[in-house]
Amino acid sequence: MENKELIFDSNIDKLIESADLTREAPTEEPYRQYWFMKKARELTEEKSRELNRRLTFCVNTFGCQMNARDSEKLVGVLERIGYVEAPDENADFVIYNTCTVRENANLRVYGRLGYLHSLKKKNPHMMIGLCGCMMQEPQVVEKLKKSYSFVNLIFGTHNIYKFAELVVAALTNNRMVIDIWKDTDKIVEDLPSERKYPFKSGVNIMFGCNNFCSYCIVPYVRGRERSRNPKDIIREIEHLVADGVVEVMLLGQNVNSYGKNLEEPMTFAQLLQEIEKIEGLERIRFMTSHPKDLSDELIEVMKNSKKICRHLHLPLQSGSSEILKKMNRKYDKEQYLNLVERIRKAMPDISLTTDIIVGFPGETEEDFLETVDVVEKVRYDSAFTFIYSKRTGTPAAAMENQIPEDVVKDRFDRLLARVQEIGRSMSARYTGTVQEVLVEEQNSQDTHLMTGRLSNNLVVHFEGDTSLIGKLCQVRLDECRGFYYMGTKVG
Ligand code: SAH
Ligand code: SF4
Ligand code: F3S
């Protein structure tokens, strides 16, 4: 067995190199995938010689940060097997990492597939792969088989770790390769990934969801909750920090229930305390916190932390206790407001953001006004507002009293106006103060300006140069323009 401490990037390259293709693929992971990465590279090199050019890829990501992180893993493999990134979908290997949380996410993919087909007619070498949450729905795969036979590879969320193996299958097959698992209890560590930003990174701490909110399809397409081993998480972050990362975003559908089913159970707050100790790591963010599991222990740890950012995304979904019950959220309006009060008492400067669904089955005008009431009481810095989308197979889809479109649209517009008005005034409350920002990128419209992010997740533009990217610096917030600031670097 290899020394676990050593298995990272350059070492992964060495391990891929040392795979022995004269023997059968090993059965143990991740070694099996290293073997297939080498095998895939042989195949792409051959193709590349034939075409007399480098092969290119394009990974297009839909959905949440989980998917974004998964896509980095896909890119990590593609780059290791010899593909170079293309600026657009006119590429030799196009992958759509899909989302199905709302119907429009789903429809967008079908729309784009028609366009991909036209590209493929011009480039017969083109490979098209589909993965992600949408592929976990049997009716989607049926439809693809029937009407989108030009797709080469379809796989789901549970077996993404065997991407290299699936690529080899697709490259050596003329028919559509489909591999979807219903669920898994497996977590494979030490696979390559290619970060989008050099200085910040998402880190999965858990996969899946056990909450079954009645509107939500995620538990069906992401499977049961599984926490990663704390040692693996710490080891990954330590490696990231050694590689220049200063900010991590810990990812899970419900991070507050982290660690419950580990062999040695551990709370999310305890995990945070361990991560806080990592030298060189400057900022810790996390997503998403389910209000029902947010503990006083977590509030205390956040309050005392120097690294955990002053931002909490606390999805409300609805302000009506009646609707919350039907949503299976396991908290009511009172409990939510009480929680917010405890958080604000401990950290008065914290920025709160949320998700809200409008038009859940049975939502009355009174229920809707309860939601507006919570928005007005909490005063969120910003809120994602969604129109309820019926997802096949979820309990809410079968509920009576689905709300007519025009009623929902009217409520949605009213809510959005209120949320934005409050958001603007909340965002402006730091005007005139000097804050630490992490410089993220050059402003695309005005290259004299750099864009940085505050601990509370707000954005500030200020004069500077690209040498600042990835660094923390002090910026005075001169003027708030809606949801961002214009500032001046100080010191
Ligand atoms: N695990 C996270 C949410 C992941 S989905 C949590 O519980 O907070 C992101 C957001 O999409 C949800 O918070 C919810 O507001 C929204 N959403 C999920 N299912 C939806 C549906 N069927 N219709 C509309 N919005 C939905
Ligand atoms: Fe969906 Fe609820 Fe799980 Fe979030 S906690 S992913 S909303 S089921
Ligand atoms: Fe979408 Fe899947 Fe995330 S359904 S929101 S990509 S977990």
mmCIF file of C-alpha atoms in Angstrom, residues 66-67 70 97-100 130-137 154-162 179-184 186 207-208 218-223 226:
data_model
loop_
_atom_site.group_PDB
_atom_site.id
_atom_site.type_symbol
_atom_site.label_atom_id
_atom_site.label_comp_id
_atom_site.label_asym_id
_atom_site.label_seq_id
_atom_site.Cartn_x
_atom_site.Cartn_y
_atom_site.Cartn_z
ATOM 1 C CA MET A 66 -21.427 20.463 -5.824
ATOM 2 C CA ASN A 67 -21.659 20.172 -9.568
ATOM 3 C CA ASP A 70 -17.512 17.615 -9.662
ATOM 4 C CA ASN A 97 -22.722 18.206 -16.025
ATOM 5 C CA THR A 98 -26.443 18.625 -15.496
ATOM 6 C CA CYS A 99 -28.834 19.833 -12.783
ATOM 7 C CA THR A 100 -32.471 18.912 -12.346
ATOM 8 C CA LEU A 130 -23.788 13.772 -20.132
ATOM 9 C CA CYS A 131 -23.563 13.385 -16.383
ATOM 10 C CA GLY A 132 -24.865 14.879 -13.155
ATOM 11 C CA CYS A 133 -28.176 14.929 -11.376
ATOM 12 C CA MET A 134 -30.498 14.838 -14.385
ATOM 13 C CA MET A 135 -29.008 11.511 -15.479
ATOM 14 C CA GLN A 136 -30.187 9.908 -12.238
ATOM 15 C CA GLU A 137 -33.771 10.202 -13.476
ATOM 16 C CA ILE A 154 -24.112 8.916 -19.994
ATOM 17 C CA PHE A 155 -23.250 8.480 -16.324
ATOM 18 C CA GLY A 156 -24.657 9.603 -12.986
ATOM 19 C CA THR A 157 -23.625 11.257 -9.748
ATOM 20 C CA HIS A 158 -22.594 8.127 -7.834
ATOM 21 C CA ASN A 159 -19.995 6.776 -10.245
ATOM 22 C CA ILE A 160 -18.288 9.979 -11.325
ATOM 23 C CA TYR A 161 -15.104 8.647 -9.695
ATOM 24 C CA LYS A 162 -14.847 6.071 -12.508
ATOM 25 C CA ASP A 179 -23.684 3.639 -16.534
ATOM 26 C CA ILE A 180 -26.039 4.870 -13.823
ATOM 27 C CA TRP A 181 -26.107 3.658 -10.214
ATOM 28 C CA LYS A 182 -29.122 3.981 -7.950
ATOM 29 C CA ASP A 183 -27.073 4.831 -4.874
ATOM 30 C CA THR A 184 -23.692 4.210 -3.320
ATOM 31 C CA LYS A 186 -18.585 4.483 -1.564
ATOM 32 C CA PHE A 207 -22.400 13.808 -0.242
ATOM 33 C CA GLY A 208 -26.117 13.153 -0.629
ATOM 34 C CA VAL A 218 -31.877 16.193 -4.676
ATOM 35 C CA PRO A 219 -32.158 13.204 -2.263
ATOM 36 C CA TYR A 220 -33.352 11.058 -5.175
ATOM 37 C CA VAL A 221 -30.524 12.015 -7.494
ATOM 38 C CA ARG A 222 -27.679 12.411 -4.986
ATOM 39 C CA GLY A 223 -28.465 9.465 -2.748
ATOM 40 C CA ARG A 226 -22.324 10.171 3.463
#
